[in-house]
Short mmCIF file of C-alpha atoms in Angstrom, two decimals:
data_model
loop_
_atom_site.label_atom_id
_atom_site.label_comp_id
_atom_site.label_asym_id
_atom_site.label_seq_id
_atom_site.Cartn_x
_atom_site.Cartn_y
_atom_site.Cartn_z
CA MET A 1235 -11.53 -50.92 96.87
CA THR A 1236 -8.13 -49.48 96.04
CA GLY A 1237 -7.04 -50.02 92.43
CA ALA A 1238 -4.00 -52.15 91.61
CA ALA A 1239 -1.62 -49.19 91.43
CA GLY A 1240 -3.12 -47.64 94.53
CA PHE A 1241 -2.78 -50.90 96.47
CA LEU A 1242 0.91 -51.20 95.57
CA GLN A 1243 1.47 -47.59 96.58
CA ALA A 1244 -0.25 -48.24 99.89
CA LEU A 1245 1.96 -51.32 100.44
CA ALA A 1246 5.04 -49.17 99.83
CA GLU A 1247 3.79 -46.61 102.33
CA ALA A 1248 3.17 -49.35 104.89
CA ALA A 1249 6.43 -51.26 104.52
CA GLY A 1250 8.82 -48.87 102.76
CA ALA A 1251 9.35 -48.16 99.09
CA ASP A 1252 12.27 -50.59 98.82
CA ALA A 1253 10.30 -53.35 100.55
CA VAL A 1254 7.86 -54.03 97.72
CA LEU A 1255 8.37 -55.81 94.40
CA ALA A 1256 5.36 -56.37 92.13
CA GLY A 1257 4.33 -59.13 89.73
CA ASP A 1258 7.02 -60.29 87.33
CA ALA A 1259 9.67 -58.43 89.37
CA VAL A 1260 9.23 -60.98 92.18
CA PRO A 1261 12.39 -63.15 92.08
CA ALA A 1262 11.96 -66.84 91.30
CA PRO A 1263 12.89 -68.19 94.78
CA TYR A 1264 9.84 -66.49 96.30
CA ARG A 1265 7.43 -68.12 93.86
CA THR A 1266 7.56 -71.59 95.46
CA ASP A 1267 9.33 -73.58 98.18
CA TRP A 1268 11.39 -76.76 98.51
CA SER A 1269 8.27 -78.89 97.98
CA GLY A 1270 8.71 -78.73 94.23
CA HIS A 1271 5.27 -77.17 93.73
CA ALA A 1272 4.87 -75.32 90.44
CA PRO A 1273 5.88 -71.64 90.81
CA VAL A 1274 3.15 -69.07 91.38
CA VAL A 1275 3.68 -65.36 90.74
CA PRO A 1276 2.02 -63.27 93.51
CA ARG A 1277 0.71 -59.75 93.13
CA ALA A 1278 3.65 -58.52 95.18
CA LEU A 1279 6.51 -59.51 97.43
CA VAL A 1280 6.72 -57.48 100.62
CA ARG A 1281 9.80 -57.60 102.88
CA PRO A 1282 9.16 -55.47 105.97
CA ARG A 1283 11.83 -54.56 108.50
CA SER A 1284 9.74 -54.25 111.67
CA THR A 1285 6.70 -55.58 113.48
CA GLU A 1286 5.06 -52.19 112.98
CA ALA A 1287 5.48 -52.54 109.23
CA VAL A 1288 4.06 -56.07 109.29
CA ALA A 1289 1.04 -54.78 111.22
CA ALA A 1290 0.52 -51.96 108.72
CA VAL A 1291 0.69 -54.39 105.80
CA MET A 1292 -1.80 -56.72 107.46
CA ARG A 1293 -4.22 -53.87 108.20
CA LEU A 1294 -4.11 -52.87 104.53
CA CYS A 1295 -4.56 -56.42 103.22
CA HIS A 1296 -7.40 -57.05 105.67
CA ALA A 1297 -9.20 -53.89 104.52
CA GLU A 1298 -8.71 -54.86 100.87
CA ARG A 1299 -9.35 -58.60 101.46
CA VAL A 1300 -6.04 -59.47 99.82
CA PRO A 1301 -4.55 -62.89 100.66
CA VAL A 1302 -1.22 -62.96 102.52
CA VAL A 1303 1.22 -65.87 102.37
CA PRO A 1304 3.94 -65.57 105.06
CA GLN A 1305 7.33 -66.94 104.04
CA GLY A 1306 10.38 -67.91 106.04
CA GLY A 1307 13.28 -69.75 104.43
CA ARG A 1308 10.93 -71.70 102.12
CA THR A 1309 12.56 -75.01 103.14
CA GLY A 1310 9.29 -76.80 103.86
CA LEU A 1311 8.33 -79.86 101.85
CA ALA A 1312 4.54 -79.62 102.04
CA GLY A 1313 3.89 -76.53 99.92
CA GLY A 1314 3.03 -74.35 102.89
CA ALA A 1315 4.92 -71.31 101.55
CA VAL A 1316 3.64 -71.41 97.94
CA PRO A 1317 2.20 -67.98 96.98
CA ASP A 1318 -1.38 -67.17 96.11
CA ALA A 1319 -1.66 -65.50 92.70
CA ALA A 1320 -4.31 -63.11 94.01
CA GLY A 1321 -2.31 -62.10 97.06
CA ILE A 1322 1.05 -61.00 98.39
CA VAL A 1323 4.02 -62.86 99.78
CA LEU A 1324 5.12 -61.51 103.15
CA SER A 1325 8.78 -62.45 103.63
CA LEU A 1326 10.28 -62.01 107.11
CA GLU A 1327 13.87 -62.29 105.87
CA ARG A 1328 14.78 -58.67 106.68
CA MET A 1329 13.71 -59.17 110.30
CA ALA A 1330 16.70 -61.39 110.97
CA ALA A 1331 18.20 -60.16 114.23
CA VAL A 1332 19.19 -62.34 117.15
CA GLU A 1333 18.25 -59.51 119.47
CA SER A 1334 19.63 -60.84 122.74
CA ILE A 1335 21.01 -63.87 124.53
CA ASP A 1336 20.39 -63.98 128.29
CA ALA A 1337 22.95 -66.55 129.41
CA ALA A 1338 21.86 -66.41 133.04
CA ALA A 1339 18.20 -67.08 132.22
CA GLY A 1340 19.01 -69.41 129.32
CA THR A 1341 16.86 -67.54 126.80
CA ALA A 1342 17.16 -65.92 123.39
CA THR A 1343 15.01 -63.20 121.87
CA VAL A 1344 15.03 -63.39 118.07
CA GLN A 1345 13.20 -61.94 115.12
CA ALA A 1346 11.29 -64.39 112.95
CA GLY A 1347 13.62 -64.03 109.97
CA ALA A 1348 16.74 -65.11 111.84
CA THR A 1349 18.10 -68.37 110.49
CA LEU A 1350 18.33 -71.37 112.77
CA GLN A 1351 22.09 -71.40 112.24
CA ALA A 1352 22.42 -67.76 113.32
CA LEU A 1353 20.63 -68.58 116.58
CA GLN A 1354 22.76 -71.69 117.11
CA GLU A 1355 25.96 -69.72 116.62
CA ALA A 1356 24.86 -66.90 118.93
CA ALA A 1357 23.96 -69.43 121.62
CA ALA A 1358 27.24 -71.32 121.19
CA ALA A 1359 29.19 -68.09 121.71
CA GLN A 1360 27.65 -68.01 125.21
CA GLY A 1361 28.35 -71.67 125.96
CA LEU A 1362 24.72 -72.60 125.26
CA GLN A 1363 22.83 -74.56 122.65
CA PHE A 1364 19.41 -74.36 121.03
CA GLY A 1365 17.47 -77.60 121.26
CA VAL A 1366 16.38 -77.90 117.62
CA ASP A 1367 18.67 -78.76 114.71
CA LEU A 1368 17.83 -79.39 111.04
CA GLY A 1369 19.82 -80.09 107.92
CA ALA A 1370 18.46 -76.83 106.46
CA ARG A 1371 19.81 -74.84 109.41
CA GLY A 1372 21.56 -72.28 107.20
CA SER A 1373 18.40 -71.46 105.24
CA CYS A 1374 15.37 -72.16 107.42
CA GLN A 1375 14.13 -69.32 109.60
CA ILE A 1376 12.90 -69.30 113.17
CA GLY A 1377 9.45 -68.04 112.17
CA GLY A 1378 9.03 -70.91 109.74
CA ASN A 1379 10.38 -73.38 112.28
CA LEU A 1380 7.71 -72.20 114.70
CA ALA A 1381 4.95 -72.11 112.10
CA THR A 1382 5.60 -75.77 111.27
CA ASN A 1383 6.61 -76.84 114.80
CA ALA A 1384 9.89 -78.16 113.41
CA GLY A 1385 11.76 -80.94 115.16
CA GLY A 1386 14.78 -82.49 113.48
CA ASN A 1387 17.59 -84.27 115.25
CA GLY A 1388 17.28 -83.02 118.84
CA VAL A 1389 13.68 -83.93 119.59
CA LEU A 1390 14.52 -86.99 121.67
CA GLN A 1391 16.53 -84.85 124.08
CA PHE A 1392 14.84 -81.44 124.01
CA GLY A 1393 11.50 -81.71 122.19
CA MET A 1394 10.20 -79.83 119.14
CA MET A 1395 9.94 -76.06 118.61
CA ARG A 1396 6.87 -75.98 120.82
CA GLU A 1397 8.95 -77.15 123.79
CA GLN A 1398 11.59 -74.46 123.13
CA THR A 1399 9.13 -71.58 123.12
CA LEU A 1400 8.47 -69.32 126.09
CA GLY A 1401 6.80 -66.47 124.22
CA LEU A 1402 5.85 -65.08 120.82
CA GLU A 1403 4.99 -61.78 119.22
CA VAL A 1404 2.31 -62.31 116.58
CA VAL A 1405 0.46 -60.04 114.15
CA LEU A 1406 -3.13 -61.10 113.49
CA ALA A 1407 -4.94 -60.93 110.18
CA ASP A 1408 -6.39 -57.49 110.95
CA GLY A 1409 -3.03 -56.04 112.03
CA THR A 1410 -3.54 -56.44 115.78
CA VAL A 1411 -0.25 -57.21 117.55
CA LEU A 1412 -0.23 -59.81 120.33
CA PRO A 1413 2.83 -59.04 122.54
CA MET A 1414 3.31 -62.41 124.24
CA LEU A 1415 7.08 -62.27 124.93
CA ARG A 1416 6.86 -63.23 128.58
CA PRO A 1417 9.77 -65.26 129.99
CA MET A 1418 8.01 -66.98 132.89
CA LEU A 1419 7.72 -70.74 132.68
CA LYS A 1420 4.81 -70.60 135.12
CA ASN A 1421 2.12 -68.32 133.74
CA ASN A 1422 -1.41 -69.66 134.09
CA THR A 1423 -3.41 -66.61 133.08
CA GLY A 1424 -6.05 -68.11 130.85
CA TYR A 1425 -5.45 -69.57 127.41
CA ASP A 1426 -1.84 -70.04 126.37
CA LEU A 1427 -2.38 -68.11 123.16
CA LYS A 1428 1.09 -68.67 121.70
CA GLN A 1429 0.26 -72.35 121.25
CA PHE A 1430 -2.37 -71.50 118.64
CA PHE A 1431 0.31 -70.16 116.29
CA ILE A 1432 2.97 -72.86 116.71
CA GLY A 1433 2.35 -75.42 113.98
CA ALA A 1434 -0.44 -73.36 112.38
CA GLU A 1435 1.56 -72.80 109.18
CA GLY A 1436 0.85 -69.08 109.07
CA THR A 1437 -2.91 -69.57 108.78
CA LEU A 1438 -3.77 -67.84 112.07
CA GLY A 1439 -1.19 -65.05 112.41
CA VAL A 1440 2.26 -63.86 111.40
CA ILE A 1441 4.99 -64.66 113.94
CA THR A 1442 7.39 -61.71 114.12
CA ARG A 1443 9.52 -62.37 117.24
CA ALA A 1444 10.12 -65.24 119.65
CA LEU A 1445 11.47 -65.78 123.15
CA LEU A 1446 13.14 -69.18 123.15
CA ARG A 1447 14.77 -71.49 125.66
CA LEU A 1448 18.46 -72.31 125.50
CA HIS A 1449 20.30 -75.18 127.18
CA PRO A 1450 23.81 -75.63 128.55
CA ALA A 1451 26.06 -76.94 125.78
CA PRO A 1452 27.43 -80.32 126.85
CA PRO A 1453 31.21 -80.42 126.41
CA ALA A 1454 31.31 -84.12 125.55
CA ARG A 1455 29.70 -86.35 122.92
CA VAL A 1456 30.20 -90.01 122.10
CA THR A 1457 28.90 -91.88 119.08
CA ALA A 1458 28.31 -95.51 118.11
CA LEU A 1459 26.75 -97.48 115.28
CA VAL A 1460 25.02 -100.63 116.49
CA ALA A 1461 23.88 -103.49 114.24
CA LEU A 1462 20.50 -104.90 115.30
CA PRO A 1463 18.55 -108.05 114.43
CA HIS A 1464 15.04 -106.58 114.54
CA PHE A 1465 13.02 -103.52 115.52
CA ASP A 1466 12.17 -104.67 119.05
CA ALA A 1467 15.91 -104.89 119.72
CA ALA A 1468 16.17 -101.22 118.75
CA LEU A 1469 13.52 -100.23 121.28
CA GLY A 1470 15.29 -102.32 123.92
CA LEU A 1471 18.62 -100.63 123.21
CA LEU A 1472 17.05 -97.18 123.35
CA GLY A 1473 15.39 -97.97 126.68
CA ARG A 1474 18.67 -99.19 128.19
CA LEU A 1475 20.54 -96.11 126.97
CA GLN A 1476 17.93 -93.76 128.43
CA ALA A 1477 18.04 -95.60 131.76
CA ARG A 1478 21.85 -95.57 131.85
CA CYS A 1479 22.20 -91.92 130.72
CA PRO A 1480 18.97 -90.06 131.66
CA GLY A 1481 18.54 -87.01 129.45
CA GLY A 1482 21.77 -87.80 127.65
CA VAL A 1483 20.56 -89.58 124.50
CA ALA A 1484 21.07 -86.84 121.92
CA ALA A 1485 20.33 -88.96 118.84
CA PHE A 1486 18.96 -92.39 118.03
CA GLU A 1487 18.78 -92.68 114.25
CA LEU A 1488 17.49 -96.02 113.00
CA MET A 1489 18.27 -97.22 109.48
CA TRP A 1490 16.80 -100.31 107.83
CA ARG A 1491 18.98 -102.47 105.58
CA ASP A 1492 17.55 -100.93 102.40
CA PHE A 1493 18.71 -97.52 103.59
CA ILE A 1494 22.13 -98.78 104.69
CA ASP A 1495 22.82 -100.56 101.39
CA THR A 1496 21.65 -97.55 99.39
CA SER A 1497 23.72 -95.08 101.40
CA ILE A 1498 26.88 -97.18 101.06
CA ALA A 1499 26.40 -97.54 97.30
CA TRP A 1500 25.52 -93.91 96.61
CA GLN A 1501 28.30 -92.42 98.74
CA ASP A 1502 30.91 -95.09 98.01
CA LEU A 1503 31.33 -95.77 101.72
CA ARG A 1504 33.16 -98.62 103.37
CA PRO A 1505 30.62 -101.03 104.93
CA PRO A 1506 30.74 -100.58 108.69
CA PHE A 1507 30.04 -104.27 109.42
CA ASP A 1508 31.30 -107.54 107.92
CA LEU A 1509 27.71 -108.74 107.47
CA PRO A 1510 24.96 -106.26 106.53
CA PRO A 1511 22.46 -106.13 109.43
CA PRO A 1512 18.66 -105.89 109.18
CA LEU A 1513 18.85 -102.55 110.99
CA ALA A 1514 21.47 -100.25 112.47
CA ALA A 1515 21.12 -97.55 115.11
CA LEU A 1516 23.32 -94.47 115.05
CA VAL A 1517 23.54 -93.44 118.69
CA GLU A 1518 24.90 -90.23 120.17
CA LEU A 1519 25.15 -89.41 123.87
CA SER A 1520 26.02 -86.00 125.28
CA GLY A 1521 27.02 -84.91 128.74
CA PRO A 1522 29.65 -83.26 130.91
CA GLU A 1523 32.36 -85.93 130.81
CA ALA A 1524 33.48 -88.02 127.84
CA ASP A 1525 34.98 -90.93 129.77
CA ALA A 1526 31.76 -91.48 131.75
CA LEU A 1527 29.68 -91.31 128.57
CA GLN A 1528 31.96 -93.74 126.76
CA ALA A 1529 31.87 -96.14 129.70
CA GLY A 1530 28.08 -96.01 129.83
CA LEU A 1531 27.80 -96.57 126.09
CA GLN A 1532 30.22 -99.49 126.17
CA GLU A 1533 28.35 -101.07 129.07
CA VAL A 1534 24.95 -100.88 127.39
CA VAL A 1535 26.22 -102.05 124.01
CA GLY A 1536 28.20 -104.85 125.66
CA GLU A 1537 25.10 -106.08 127.47
CA ALA A 1538 23.13 -106.04 124.21
CA LEU A 1539 25.84 -107.96 122.37
CA GLU A 1540 25.99 -110.57 125.13
CA ALA A 1541 22.20 -110.94 125.10
CA GLY A 1542 22.08 -111.27 121.32
CA THR A 1543 19.93 -108.16 120.92
CA ALA A 1544 22.84 -106.46 119.16
CA LEU A 1545 24.82 -108.16 116.40
CA ASP A 1546 27.87 -105.89 116.17
CA ALA A 1547 28.93 -102.36 117.06
CA VAL A 1548 31.39 -99.64 116.10
CA LEU A 1549 32.19 -97.14 118.86
CA ALA A 1550 33.80 -93.95 117.57
CA GLN A 1551 37.15 -93.22 119.20
CA SER A 1552 37.36 -89.64 117.92
CA GLN A 1553 35.20 -86.89 116.50
CA ALA A 1554 36.58 -87.71 113.05
CA GLN A 1555 35.35 -91.30 113.42
CA ALA A 1556 32.01 -90.02 114.65
CA ARG A 1557 31.64 -87.88 111.52
CA THR A 1558 32.43 -90.93 109.41
CA LEU A 1559 29.63 -92.86 111.10
CA TRP A 1560 27.23 -89.96 110.60
CA ARG A 1561 27.96 -89.99 106.85
CA LEU A 1562 25.98 -93.21 106.61
CA ARG A 1563 22.88 -91.24 107.66
CA GLU A 1564 23.43 -88.55 105.01
CA ALA A 1565 21.97 -90.44 102.04
CA PRO A 1566 18.81 -88.24 101.92
CA ALA A 1567 20.94 -85.46 100.43
CA GLU A 1568 21.24 -87.69 97.36
CA PHE A 1569 17.51 -88.31 96.93
CA PRO A 1570 16.83 -85.48 94.44
CA VAL A 1571 19.57 -86.62 92.04
CA ARG A 1572 19.34 -90.39 92.52
CA MET A 1573 15.56 -90.88 92.45
CA HIS A 1574 13.25 -89.78 89.64
CA PRO A 1575 11.58 -88.32 91.57
CA PRO A 1576 11.69 -89.30 95.23
CA VAL A 1577 8.28 -89.61 96.87
CA ASN A 1578 8.99 -88.67 100.47
CA PHE A 1579 6.93 -89.51 103.53
CA ASP A 1580 7.59 -88.04 106.96
CA VAL A 1581 5.13 -89.81 109.24
CA SER A 1582 4.83 -90.69 112.89
CA LEU A 1583 3.41 -93.83 114.47
CA PRO A 1584 2.98 -95.34 117.92
CA MET A 1585 6.57 -96.25 118.73
CA ALA A 1586 5.93 -99.92 119.44
CA ARG A 1587 4.29 -100.36 116.01
CA ILE A 1588 6.91 -98.67 113.81
CA GLY A 1589 8.61 -101.98 112.96
CA HIS A 1590 5.31 -103.63 112.04
CA PHE A 1591 4.38 -100.62 109.90
CA ALA A 1592 7.70 -100.70 108.04
CA ASP A 1593 7.27 -104.40 107.27
CA ALA A 1594 3.67 -103.95 106.15
CA CYS A 1595 4.48 -100.91 104.04
CA ARG A 1596 7.41 -102.58 102.28
CA ALA A 1597 5.34 -105.70 101.60
CA ALA A 1598 2.46 -103.66 100.19
CA LEU A 1599 4.79 -101.65 97.94
CA ASP A 1600 6.47 -104.84 96.69
CA ALA A 1601 3.12 -106.46 95.99
CA ARG A 1602 1.89 -103.47 94.00
CA TRP A 1603 5.16 -102.70 92.19
CA PRO A 1604 7.51 -105.70 92.17
CA GLY A 1605 11.12 -104.53 92.15
CA GLN A 1606 10.28 -101.07 93.47
CA HIS A 1607 13.02 -99.23 95.40
CA SER A 1608 12.01 -97.80 98.76
CA ILE A 1609 14.07 -97.01 101.85
CA PHE A 1610 13.12 -96.70 105.51
CA PHE A 1611 14.83 -94.67 108.21
CA GLY A 1612 13.91 -92.38 111.07
CA HIS A 1613 14.52 -90.83 114.45
CA VAL A 1614 12.28 -93.55 115.96
CA GLY A 1615 12.79 -92.46 119.57
CA ASP A 1616 10.36 -89.62 118.86
CA SER A 1617 8.02 -91.90 116.80
CA ASN A 1618 9.19 -90.38 113.49
CA LEU A 1619 9.67 -92.63 110.46
CA HIS A 1620 10.79 -91.56 106.98
CA VAL A 1621 9.86 -93.57 103.90
CA THR A 1622 11.12 -92.65 100.44
CA VAL A 1623 10.04 -94.38 97.24
CA ASP A 1624 11.73 -93.94 93.87
CA ALA A 1625 8.75 -93.15 91.64
CA ALA A 1626 10.62 -94.42 88.58
CA THR A 1627 10.53 -97.92 90.08
CA ALA A 1628 6.83 -97.70 90.93
CA GLY A 1629 5.32 -96.77 87.60
CA HIS A 1630 5.66 -93.03 88.25
CA ASP A 1631 2.27 -93.32 89.94
CA GLU A 1632 2.88 -90.85 92.77
CA ALA A 1633 -0.80 -90.55 93.67
CA ALA A 1634 -1.11 -94.33 94.09
CA ILE A 1635 2.08 -94.44 96.17
CA GLU A 1636 0.70 -91.77 98.49
CA ALA A 1637 -2.68 -93.50 98.75
CA LEU A 1638 -0.98 -96.77 99.73
CA VAL A 1639 1.36 -95.29 102.35
CA TYR A 1640 -1.09 -92.85 103.90
CA GLY A 1641 -3.78 -95.52 103.94
CA LEU A 1642 -1.47 -97.70 106.02
CA VAL A 1643 -0.67 -94.76 108.31
CA ALA A 1644 -4.40 -94.42 108.96
CA GLU A 1645 -4.71 -98.16 109.69
CA PHE A 1646 -1.88 -97.90 112.21
CA ARG A 1647 -3.46 -94.77 113.77
CA GLY A 1648 -0.44 -92.64 113.03
CA SER A 1649 0.12 -89.10 111.75
CA ILE A 1650 0.57 -88.28 108.09
CA SER A 1651 2.91 -85.42 109.04
CA ALA A 1652 5.53 -85.74 111.75
CA GLU A 1653 7.15 -82.52 110.53
CA HIS A 1654 6.77 -79.94 107.72
CA GLY A 1655 3.02 -79.63 108.30
CA ILE A 1656 0.15 -80.09 105.86
CA GLY A 1657 0.51 -77.15 103.46
CA LEU A 1658 -0.97 -77.91 100.06
CA HIS A 1659 0.43 -81.36 99.47
CA LYS A 1660 -1.02 -83.28 102.40
CA LYS A 1661 -4.48 -81.70 102.49
CA PRO A 1662 -6.16 -84.64 100.74
CA TRP A 1663 -4.91 -86.99 103.46
CA LEU A 1664 -5.52 -84.93 106.59
CA GLY A 1665 -8.64 -86.94 107.36
CA ALA A 1666 -6.42 -90.00 107.82
CA SER A 1667 -5.09 -88.47 111.04
CA ARG A 1668 -7.85 -86.09 112.18
CA THR A 1669 -11.50 -86.77 112.96
CA PRO A 1670 -14.31 -84.62 111.55
CA ALA A 1671 -14.82 -83.15 115.03
CA GLU A 1672 -11.15 -82.14 115.22
CA MET A 1673 -11.35 -80.59 111.76
CA ALA A 1674 -14.43 -78.62 112.77
CA ALA A 1675 -12.64 -77.30 115.86
CA MET A 1676 -9.66 -76.19 113.76
CA ARG A 1677 -11.94 -74.42 111.30
CA ALA A 1678 -13.67 -72.64 114.19
CA ILE A 1679 -10.33 -71.32 115.46
CA LYS A 1680 -9.45 -70.20 111.93
CA ARG A 1681 -12.73 -68.30 111.60
CA ALA A 1682 -12.24 -66.63 114.98
CA LEU A 1683 -8.73 -65.34 114.29
CA ASP A 1684 -8.96 -64.83 110.51
CA PRO A 1685 -12.64 -64.29 109.70
CA LEU A 1686 -11.93 -63.12 106.14
CA GLY A 1687 -9.65 -66.08 105.43
CA ILE A 1688 -6.78 -64.00 104.07
CA LEU A 1689 -3.89 -65.71 105.90
CA ASN A 1690 -2.21 -68.43 103.83
CA PRO A 1691 -5.53 -69.41 102.22
CA GLY A 1692 -5.92 -72.94 100.91
CA LYS A 1693 -3.21 -74.35 103.19
CA VAL A 1694 -3.98 -77.08 105.77
CA PHE A 1695 -7.63 -77.20 104.67
CA ASP A 1696 -9.63 -75.59 101.88
CA ARG A 1697 -10.56 -71.94 101.94
#
């Protein structure tokens, strides 16, 4: 084994002298992520500038059996980027190039450290758009988006990161490079290896580059806020919109009354409706022609109003009005300062049962902690529901809150993690969404690709 000084010297030789910071010299942002997990000081922070340097670092760490925690923008909420005190942090932030945009093919080749916003802007300059968008777009990195199979606001129209990915370049635990940057949509040559690394949270390999799909940027968008009497009415409205504008429903954000009331109060907004509705759907359609989109939206909303499956509606007449409607959905930005602390859940459920789950979850929380403050909202059209509970109104018993909500997710046969992954925080509840046989299969894949267990150890499941 190399001694501590010798190991650091070898890291510097592998990645470059200016690429390595050791121990207490590691800046605070690299010691944890947005999950709020207690900071951990790693042995070293390594910031390579090339795939070759990543491979050299991995070969060294594999030989020395040193844990490696890959980091992107550290915007995850599950603790997946928290360092290991015995290991190194491998930050991809210096590999941040949007290498090329092929407008004719509709593809982008990017390094893993490129921010989502940088890719979006490069695509927009070519009249194209990337199909994934997140609130953390300016900080999150493409490698992290892939490692957690991020989704965000565009899933209903384009799918998650997995659906955007044509190819990857990945460095394995022993330093082997898998050059899988092949642009063909049809390529049935055995196992589709890139799929193993998307959503694996850095436990199977380090993503260094990606070949991603781009889409034509629609020139027109129209927006409406629709008041609804119950959840089934929301599903009916979504179905009618998708039938009227196939492929054009860019957003369908559903907000329960608790969310609406909270957002209005926190942001000092003008109530959009005379009477507060049980639910409201923020709808956005995109396409080539604004008048046709507006006509289609008016027709569908008008039919719903006439049938009584919509109670009221506000159709934005300008982009400024659309932004005003979207402000109602921006309450989550206030969670960290308004709740003490917020206990956030990002779950997915069979779409037809989301309304029943929300009712059951609220009733169970009220029964356990009378007067508790929780809010419900979500993308819904992609089965994603967010629940946030103010721990200060529920006895500060975060463990009991999690047990209640995740227990209900298991009863409804849902997923404890729609996005962000498992990381450290959701490990105790993974069995609520995965069978023992599935867990065994995942462990077998882990052993095959990382037999020494050095890649992001302790994340997803125990070492």
